[in-house]
Structure formats: structure tokens, C-alpha cells
Amino acid sequence: MDDLEKEAYADIESAENPEELKKLRIKYVGRKSDLTRNLRGLKDLTLEEKRTLAPKLQKIKRSIEELLDSKEREFSSIKEAAKADLTRPGIRHRTGHLHPLTIMERKVVDIFSSMNFSVVDGPEVETEHYNFDALNIPANHPAREMWDTFWLKPSATSEIIAKNLQISEGAKERPGERLLLRTHTSPMQVRYLETHTPPLQIIVPGRVFRYEATDASHEANFYQVEGLMVGKDVSLANFKYVIGEFLKKMFGSETEFRFRPSYFPFTEPSLEVDIRLVGGKSKSNANLKAIAESRKSDWLEVMGAGMVNQKVFEAAHYNPGEWRGFAFGVGLERLAMLKYKIPDIRLFYGDDLRFIDQF
Ligand code: DAH
């Protein structure tokens, strides 16, 4: 029986298909097999012999059956696998990616870093002083209407100071001063001038807030990048070169831009920079043409800029006339809309993956 067990093992291991296995099952544990016959013959033996032989034979039978069963399972799983259609499409794994505005901010930072600008951060909760007065926008001046403002309740002010939220030192120095959500990144001009000595050149990317209705080109919350360069003899010609480099690196060397006179209280003179949407050398598409049509112009303004008003230097405690600089403020969404030809600003904040996943 020991030899038979060994033989059975070897046969079963080398069986090549289910049919062969079926035959082996009959041969080794079937009704007419030696093993079954011997098991049946046990009844003719003495009690003593039965006691020693019966468990042995049963054990052999059980282990042969186990091996047969496991081999059978092996065959049936191969059969299952053969049935699977390996040409069917798999399940796509979603991978994370950056938001278009993050991509845009990093591009802006890269370009200005390459021109030796430092990147500076500022508080989103600002004081009336830095957001307005220090920028030559006094209370009751009509220029304030350029920025619809979210004011904080006076009771919120002390709470914010107590919780040590990101807020200017100024609020602690001038308790009782009104707080607001900054309407632009320009307040960082004065903050930075107060704590640093020129020559200097910085950009300030950041979130800003406007109390206004939302439409295709307006959001109550959006992103700006402020720029400031100050030195003994910085001029508008320097600005033209720097901003030209920036626009060409961002939109391609063919990019056409122009300066248009404008007004901001914190610059003198002030200007706006326009980019050509259609015509000229511009690579247009349907979305850009639609923007041009709705604005009734081939050009689109992308930033405000100018020579820093001496009143701003004075607000930062500089001697009037000692320093000169240029400043600019550009909307990040506006840049992204141009670069990626996006027709509606609300798409950035709409949480629609069909839009977001394209970046
Ligand atoms: N702060 C202005 C705005 O939000 C944009 C701006 C205009 C910034 C002219 C500047 C500048 O630095 O010189 O509308």
C-alpha cells in the first residue's frame, strides 16, 4: 500500500488534463481499486489486525483524495482564466494633478524668479490703512468705489487678533481700526517697503476679495500677482522691458502688447497693459474671438501698472523723491483664461471635473 500511495502521488502530479485525472481517481480510489478492495477486505481480518491496518488504509485514501481534489481545483481555475477576455478595457486609475490656477501661479513665479524677483506673501485680512489710505485712497474719496469691499464686523476684529490669525501688525498697533478682506495685493507694497531697504524687486501672489456679483469675467474671490521694483533710477522703460519678457515667456515670443493711459491712486503716471486677442500675429481661436467680440475690441487688458506714486513712499516713511519704482497688478485668472483660452472665470471654482481634469 505504501508503494501504491507513492505511485498514485506521482501519477496525479503529472496528470495533464481533467480527463486523465478522472481516470486516476477511478484507478486509485474507485470502487474496484486495490485500495477500496483492501478496505472492504478488512472485515475478514482479526480485531487486532483491523485496529492497526484500518487507520493506515483510511489515511492513505484520504490523502490521495485530497491530492486529486486539489489538482482538480487547479485545472478548473486554469479553465476560468482562459475564459477571461483579456482584451477588455481595464479600470482607469484617477491620478491627482494641479489646479490650472496653481499651474499658472507657478509659471508666473518661475518667470519672475528668473529675473531675480523675490516672492513675498501677505495677509488676506487687511487693515483699512494698508489696503486703502497708505495707497493714497483716503476715506470718502471716489476712488474707493473702484474696489467693492467686504468689511469685517468690529466684533470680529478683536476675535481675529485674539486667535492670532494671519493679520497685520498694524491692527494690533492701531486697535479699533477697521478690518477688511484685501481687495488687491497692493497693500504688500507698503508693508514690504516699511520693512526692507531698496533696491528691491518683489512679486506677491495672493488671494483677493471683491463684494460683487459673479458673471463670466467677475468672481467675488480671485487671485492677483502684485509686482514692485524700486531703485534709484528705475523707469517706465525698465517696466516695459520686464513686462515684455514676462508676456513673451508666458504667451510666446510673437505676443503683441500695448500700454494705455489709465488711473490708479497709487501710481503716477498710471497705465494698463493690453494683449492682442485677434489680428496681427496673435494665434487666436473661437474662444478668444468670442472674448474680443463681447468686449468690442481686438485687445484685452491684462494688468494695471505705473510708476509708484511718491505718496506711497511717504506712507512707508521714505523721503519724498529719494526712490523711484514701478508697480503692477495682474489677475491670475485672466492670464489663465488667455493662455488656455477659457471663456468663463466661474469654471475655475465650479468643481466640474470635466473642466479641471483637462490640466
Ligand atoms: N491693485 C489694482 C487693482 O486691483 C491693480 C494695480 C494697478 C496694481 C496698478 C498695481 C498698479 O501695482 O501699479 O485693481
Coordinates of N, CA and C and ligand atoms in Angstrom, one line a residue, residues 147 183-184 186 189 210 224 226-227 264 266-267 304-306 327-329, ligand 1:
W147 N -13.0 99.6 -5.7 CA -12.9 98.3 -5.0 C -14.1 98.1 -4.1
T183 N -8.8 93.8 -1.0 CA -9.4 93.9 -2.3 C -8.4 93.7 -3.4
H184 N -7.1 93.8 -3.1 CA -6.0 93.7 -4.0 C -4.7 93.3 -3.3
S186 N -2.0 95.0 -3.6 CA -1.2 96.2 -3.5 C -0.8 96.6 -2.1
Q189 N 2.8 96.3 -1.1 CA 3.8 97.3 -1.5 C 4.3 98.1 -0.3
R210 N -13.7 90.6 -3.6 CA -14.5 91.8 -4.0 C -15.9 91.5 -3.8
Q224 N -4.5 87.5 -7.6 CA -3.7 88.5 -8.2 C -2.2 88.2 -8.0
E226 N 1.0 90.8 -7.5 CA 1.5 92.2 -7.5 C 3.0 92.2 -7.8
G227 N 3.4 93.2 -8.5 CA 4.9 93.4 -8.7 C 5.4 94.7 -8.3
F264 N -4.7 105.0 -11.4 CA -4.8 104.4 -10.1 C -4.2 105.4 -9.1
F266 N -2.4 105.0 -6.6 CA -1.1 104.7 -6.1 C 0.0 104.7 -7.1
T267 N -0.3 105.0 -8.3 CA 0.7 105.2 -9.4 C 0.6 106.5 -10.1
G304 N -2.9 96.3 -14.5 CA -2.7 97.7 -14.2 C -1.3 97.9 -13.7
A305 N -0.8 99.1 -14.0 CA 0.6 99.4 -13.6 C 0.9 100.8 -13.6
G306 N 2.1 101.2 -13.3 CA 2.5 102.6 -13.3 C 3.8 102.8 -12.5
A327 N 5.2 99.6 -10.4 CA 4.4 98.5 -9.8 C 3.4 98.0 -10.8
F328 N 2.9 96.8 -10.6 CA 1.9 96.3 -11.4 C 1.0 95.3 -10.7
G329 N -0.2 95.1 -11.1 CA -1.1 94.1 -10.6 C -1.8 93.4 -11.7
Ligands
DAH1 N1 -4.4 96.9 -7.4 C1 -5.0 97.2 -8.6 C2 -6.4 96.5 -8.7 O1 -6.6 95.6 -8.0 C3 -4.1 96.7 -9.7 C4 -2.9 97.5 -9.9 C5 -2.9 98.7 -10.7 C6 -1.8 97.2 -9.1 C7 -1.7 99.4 -10.8 C8 -0.6 98.0 -9.2 C9 -0.6 99.1 -10.1 O2 0.5 97.7 -8.6 O3 0.5 99.8 -10.2 O4 -7.2 96.9 -9.5

